[in-house]
Amino acid sequence: MLPLASLWRIARRDLAARIRGLRLLAVCLFLGVATLAAIGSLTRGITSELETRGQTILGGDIEFGLPQRQATAQEMAAFRGAGDASATVRMRAMANAPDGDALLSELKAVDGEYPLYGTMRLESGARRGPPPAGAIWVGADLASRLDLQVGEDVKFGDKSFRIDGIIAEEPDRLGEGFTLGPVAIIGLNDLAATQLIQPGSLYESKYRVRLPDDANPEAVGKRLTGQFPEAGWEITDRSNGAPGTRRFIERMGQFLSLVGLAALVIAGIGVGNGVASYLAGKRPGLATLKVLGADSGTVMRIYGLQILAVAAVSIFAGLVVGALAPAAISAVAGDVLPVKPGIAIYPLPLLISAAYGLLIAIAFALPPLAATRQVPAAGLFRATIDGMARPEKRTIFAVGTALAAIIALAVGTAREPLFALGFVGAASGLLLLLVGIGWLVRKAASLAPRPKQPLLRLAVANLHRPGAATGALVVALGLGLTLFVTLAAIQTSITAEISRTVPQRAPSFFVLDIPRDGAAEFRAMVTKAAPDAEVNMIPALRGSVTEYAGQRVDELAELPEGAWVLRGDRGLTYSTTLPNGSELTAGQWWAADYKGPPLVSVEAEVATSLGLKIGDTLSVNVLGVEVQGKVASFRTVEWDNFGLNYVLVFSPGSFDAAPHNMVATVAVPPAAEAELARSIPRAFPSASLIAVRDVIGQVTTLLTQMSQAIAAAASIAILAGIAVLIGAIAASRERRVYDSVILKLLGATRGQILGAQGLEYAVLALILAALSLGIGLAAGWYVVTQLFDFTFAPDPFVVGMTLLGGAGLAFLIGIAGSWPLLSVRPASALRSL
C-alpha cells in the first residue's frame, strides 16, 4: 500500500486537473452545514446573552413576585435582611391625554433603590431612582401616539403627572414579560394618589434583591419561603431572568435545527449523486490506475482523499458563515430578536454542525466510492451500460453506523428528545417512501404495455432501462415538491387564522378592573352607546396553584410535561353556569344555587398533563390564602374566539372573602368604538381598556415572524432539493450522452430527443405531484396544529399553484440539463465511450 503522502500527491494532482465534478458535493454540504451552524449559533447567542445579563434582565439576583398585593412589613424586612432590596408595582392602566385621547399602557411604580442592576436611560441621559414627585417617564410610543412632549401632562387614574423624560432604555424590560402597551414609570410614593389600586385590582408587586457575592439565590429563596410558607410568591433568580423568552427561543431553535438537519439530509442525497457523477467522469483514470497495478483499496483511498478534502473545505466554509450569521442577523433584524446576540464564537453548535456534515458526507459518499472496489479495470470501461454492483456488507455497516450516529446526535442534543426522534423518524419515513415509490415507478414502467407513439415509448423505456436514474429523480422531485406544498399550506393556514377567523369572532374591547359595584353602570353605559352591544362580564382574580392530587408544587423536582399552569400565578374566576366557549368532557357542572365546599372545573388538556381525575383536590393561593377545591369536571375551551374563559373555574362562594373586580368583553359596531374608548376611561378611571385589534396586531407580528423563520430554514431545504435534482441529472449524464448519440445515428432529430426526455420528466412530475400533495399537506397539518395550535385551513388555490409552479420548475431544470446533450457530436462521443 502506498504511503499517505503518495496517495495525497496523486489525489491532489488529479483534483487540481478537474475539481469541477465535485461542485455539487461542495454546494450541498455548504448549504446544510451553514444552515445548521447559523441556527445553532443564533440560538446559543441569544440564550448566552440571557444568561450573561441575567441580573440586569431580572433586575436583581432574586425576585419575589406577588399578585394583587404588596409585601407586608415583615416580608419587606426579610428581603432587606437578605441584601439590598428594591420594590416595584406594575399594572395595566389608561394614559389620558389633555385632549381626551386615552391609550392603554403598562404603569410601573419604582422606589428609590431602582434599578439594582443596569442603567435607566432617558433620551436626556441616565437616571437613578424614581422620577421626581409628581413627574413621570413615558415610552416613546406612548408620547408619539398621544402626541405628548416633555413638560406636558398625562393623567393616570385620579392624578396628573408632568412628563419629565422619554424612556430610551429600561434595564429590566425583558424580564417584565409580555406587555399590551407602552411603559410609563412613576415613583412608588405617587402610586396611591392615582387611586388605581383598589381591593381586587389586578396588579403585580415585584421585590428584587441584590445578594452578597457569596450568597446562593436558590438557598435564599428556599429559606424565605420556609419563613413565610403562606406568602404565595413566585420566585425567579438571575440564572433564568426571562424564562418564557428562553423556553420560546430554545424550542424554536430546536425546531429550526431539525428543519436544517432535514435540509442537510436532503443535501446528502445530492452528495451521493455528485460523487457518483464525479466518479463516472473519472472512469478512464480509475481504469488506468487499476491497469497500472493499483489495487481496489488504493484507488478508493485516492478518490476518498479527494472527496474528504472537498468536504472538509465545504464544511469549514459553512461553519464560517454559520459563526458570522448571528452578527449579520442582529445587524439586519436586531429589533425582532428579544436580545441581540453577543459577537462571539460558540464552539458547541459549530462542532455539532461539523459532525453532522462529516457524517452526512460519509453516509452518502461511501456507497458510490466503495463501488469502485468491486469493478475490475475492464469493467470500468463498460460501466456506461452496466449497472453498479450491489454494495458490500462492510459498506452497508459503515453507512448504517453513520446514519445511526446522525440520529443519536439529533436526539441527544435536542431539548425535547421525543419530539426530535419523531421528527427524524418522519423524515426517514419520507425518504424510504420516496425510494419505494422510485422502485414502483421503474417496476410499473417495465410491466406497462409499450406505447405505439415512439417518443412516449422511449420516455417510458427511459424510466426502467439499465442504469436509469429514476430512483434518484423520484427522491429529488418528491422532496422538492413536498417542501413546496408544506410551506404553502403553513403560510396560508396562518394567514387564514389571522386575517379571517380571529377578526370575525373577536370582541371590540377587553375591559379590566371594573369595580363590582359599578358593573350595572358599566353595562348601561355600553348599551346606551350601542343598543345591540354584546357584553360578557365575569369576576377576575389571580392566584397560583400550590397543590394538585395531594402533590405540593413546591416539592416537585421538575414540572410535568405540559404543566405550564403551575408556573406563576394564573387567572381565576367563579361561575354559576358553564362559560361560553366551553364544553364538558367529563364530570358534571354544579347547580346554579350550589352552596357547598369549593368545586373546580379544569381545562381538559391541563388536567391530562397533571394526571388529574374527577374527585382529586386542587389548591390555589389567592392573596396569601390557600383555597382547596375538589375537581368536579373537565372541559374543552375554545380559546381562539377572544372571549372570556379560564383554565380553572370555581364554584360560586369559593372566593367570597377575597376582594376582586370584574372583567368584560365588549362587542360593538365600529361606529361606537371611538365613543367608548373615550367615555369608559373617564367614567371608570381604575379600569383598563384593551383594544382587541392591538392584541391581534401583536399576535400577527409574532406569528408572521415565526412563519418567516420556518420559511427561511425550509428554503434551504428547497435549495438542497434543487441541488439534488441537478445532481441526479448530472449523475446520468454519461448514459444520456450514449442514448443521444445512438438515437442520432438512427436518425432522430434534436426535437425528438428532447421531447422524449421532456415526456420522461413530465410523467415523473405528474406522478409525484399527487404524492407530494398528500405528504406535504400532512406535514403542514402537523406544524400548524401541533406547533401553532391553529386550525389547518390551507388555501387550495395557493397550494395548487405552488405545486404547479414547483413541478414546472423541476421540469424546466430537467430540460435545461438535457439541452447540452443535443450538441454532442456522435464521433467525439463514441471515441470517449
PDB file of C-alpha atoms in Angstrom, residues 15 18-29 265-283 286 303 306-307 310-311 360-361 364-369 372 388 469 472 476 720-735:
ATOM      1  CA  LEU A  15      -8.175  17.025  -8.181  1.00  0.00           C
ATOM      2  CA  ARG A  18     -10.739  18.588 -12.700  1.00  0.00           C
ATOM      3  CA  ILE A  19     -12.365  19.673  -9.446  1.00  0.00           C
ATOM      4  CA  ARG A  20     -15.498  20.860 -11.248  1.00  0.00           C
ATOM      5  CA  GLY A  21     -17.174  17.476 -10.885  1.00  0.00           C
ATOM      6  CA  LEU A  22     -17.310  17.818  -7.098  1.00  0.00           C
ATOM      7  CA  ARG A  23     -19.051  21.194  -7.121  1.00  0.00           C
ATOM      8  CA  LEU A  24     -22.381  19.575  -6.284  1.00  0.00           C
ATOM      9  CA  LEU A  25     -20.899  17.873  -3.216  1.00  0.00           C
ATOM     10  CA  ALA A  26     -19.398  21.186  -2.101  1.00  0.00           C
ATOM     11  CA  VAL A  27     -22.617  23.185  -2.597  1.00  0.00           C
ATOM     12  CA  CYS A  28     -24.831  20.634  -0.831  1.00  0.00           C
ATOM     13  CA  LEU A  29     -22.572  20.288   2.214  1.00  0.00           C
ATOM     14  CA  VAL A 265     -30.031  15.009   4.812  1.00  0.00           C
ATOM     15  CA  ILE A 266     -31.618  16.105   1.527  1.00  0.00           C
ATOM     16  CA  ALA A 267     -28.288  17.647   0.607  1.00  0.00           C
ATOM     17  CA  GLY A 268     -26.704  14.294   1.451  1.00  0.00           C
ATOM     18  CA  ILE A 269     -28.579  12.719  -1.421  1.00  0.00           C
ATOM     19  CA  GLY A 270     -27.067  15.410  -3.608  1.00  0.00           C
ATOM     20  CA  VAL A 271     -23.669  14.478  -2.172  1.00  0.00           C
ATOM     21  CA  GLY A 272     -24.211  10.883  -3.238  1.00  0.00           C
ATOM     22  CA  ASN A 273     -25.333  11.917  -6.718  1.00  0.00           C
ATOM     23  CA  GLY A 274     -22.439  14.345  -7.045  1.00  0.00           C
ATOM     24  CA  VAL A 275     -19.875  11.714  -6.060  1.00  0.00           C
ATOM     25  CA  ALA A 276     -21.440   9.171  -8.416  1.00  0.00           C
ATOM     26  CA  SER A 277     -21.350  11.691 -11.271  1.00  0.00           C
ATOM     27  CA  TYR A 278     -17.772  12.668 -10.449  1.00  0.00           C
ATOM     28  CA  LEU A 279     -16.566   9.062 -10.373  1.00  0.00           C
ATOM     29  CA  ALA A 280     -18.400   8.359 -13.627  1.00  0.00           C
ATOM     30  CA  GLY A 281     -16.402  11.180 -15.227  1.00  0.00           C
ATOM     31  CA  LYS A 282     -13.200   9.768 -13.702  1.00  0.00           C
ATOM     32  CA  ARG A 283     -13.761   6.334 -15.209  1.00  0.00           C
ATOM     33  CA  LEU A 286      -9.858   4.715 -12.441  1.00  0.00           C
ATOM     34  CA  TYR A 303     -10.550   9.293  -4.560  1.00  0.00           C
ATOM     35  CA  GLN A 306     -10.285  13.940  -2.845  1.00  0.00           C
ATOM     36  CA  ILE A 307     -13.848  13.726  -1.610  1.00  0.00           C
ATOM     37  CA  VAL A 310     -13.588  18.951  -0.779  1.00  0.00           C
ATOM     38  CA  ALA A 311     -15.995  18.007   2.019  1.00  0.00           C
ATOM     39  CA  ILE A 360     -23.646  13.012   6.044  1.00  0.00           C
ATOM     40  CA  ALA A 361     -20.629  13.036   3.710  1.00  0.00           C
ATOM     41  CA  PHE A 364     -23.910   9.273   1.219  1.00  0.00           C
ATOM     42  CA  ALA A 365     -20.487   9.412  -0.475  1.00  0.00           C
ATOM     43  CA  LEU A 366     -19.310   5.993   0.685  1.00  0.00           C
ATOM     44  CA  PRO A 367     -21.648   3.768  -1.426  1.00  0.00           C
ATOM     45  CA  PRO A 368     -20.602   5.120  -4.867  1.00  0.00           C
ATOM     46  CA  LEU A 369     -16.984   5.339  -3.694  1.00  0.00           C
ATOM     47  CA  THR A 372     -15.193   1.197  -7.387  1.00  0.00           C
ATOM     48  CA  MET A 388     -23.398  -0.736 -10.326  1.00  0.00           C
ATOM     49  CA  ALA A 469     -31.702   7.470 -12.680  1.00  0.00           C
ATOM     50  CA  ALA A 472     -32.715   9.499  -7.662  1.00  0.00           C
ATOM     51  CA  ALA A 476     -35.240  14.699  -5.623  1.00  0.00           C
ATOM     52  CA  ALA A 720     -30.865  21.459  -1.394  1.00  0.00           C
ATOM     53  CA  GLY A 721     -33.685  19.622  -3.165  1.00  0.00           C
ATOM     54  CA  ILE A 722     -32.972  21.559  -6.349  1.00  0.00           C
ATOM     55  CA  ALA A 723     -29.289  20.709  -5.971  1.00  0.00           C
ATOM     56  CA  VAL A 724     -30.252  17.036  -5.582  1.00  0.00           C
ATOM     57  CA  LEU A 725     -32.295  17.219  -8.779  1.00  0.00           C
ATOM     58  CA  ILE A 726     -29.395  18.783 -10.647  1.00  0.00           C
ATOM     59  CA  GLY A 727     -27.110  16.100  -9.200  1.00  0.00           C
ATOM     60  CA  ALA A 728     -29.419  13.310 -10.318  1.00  0.00           C
ATOM     61  CA  ILE A 729     -29.422  14.725 -13.821  1.00  0.00           C
ATOM     62  CA  ALA A 730     -25.639  15.130 -13.757  1.00  0.00           C
ATOM     63  CA  ALA A 731     -25.147  11.575 -12.468  1.00  0.00           C
ATOM     64  CA  SER A 732     -26.962  10.174 -15.506  1.00  0.00           C
ATOM     65  CA  ARG A 733     -25.208  12.471 -17.981  1.00  0.00           C
ATOM     66  CA  GLU A 734     -22.866   9.806 -19.364  1.00  0.00           C
ATOM     67  CA  ARG A 735     -25.714   7.395 -20.006  1.00  0.00           C
TER      68      ARG A 735
END
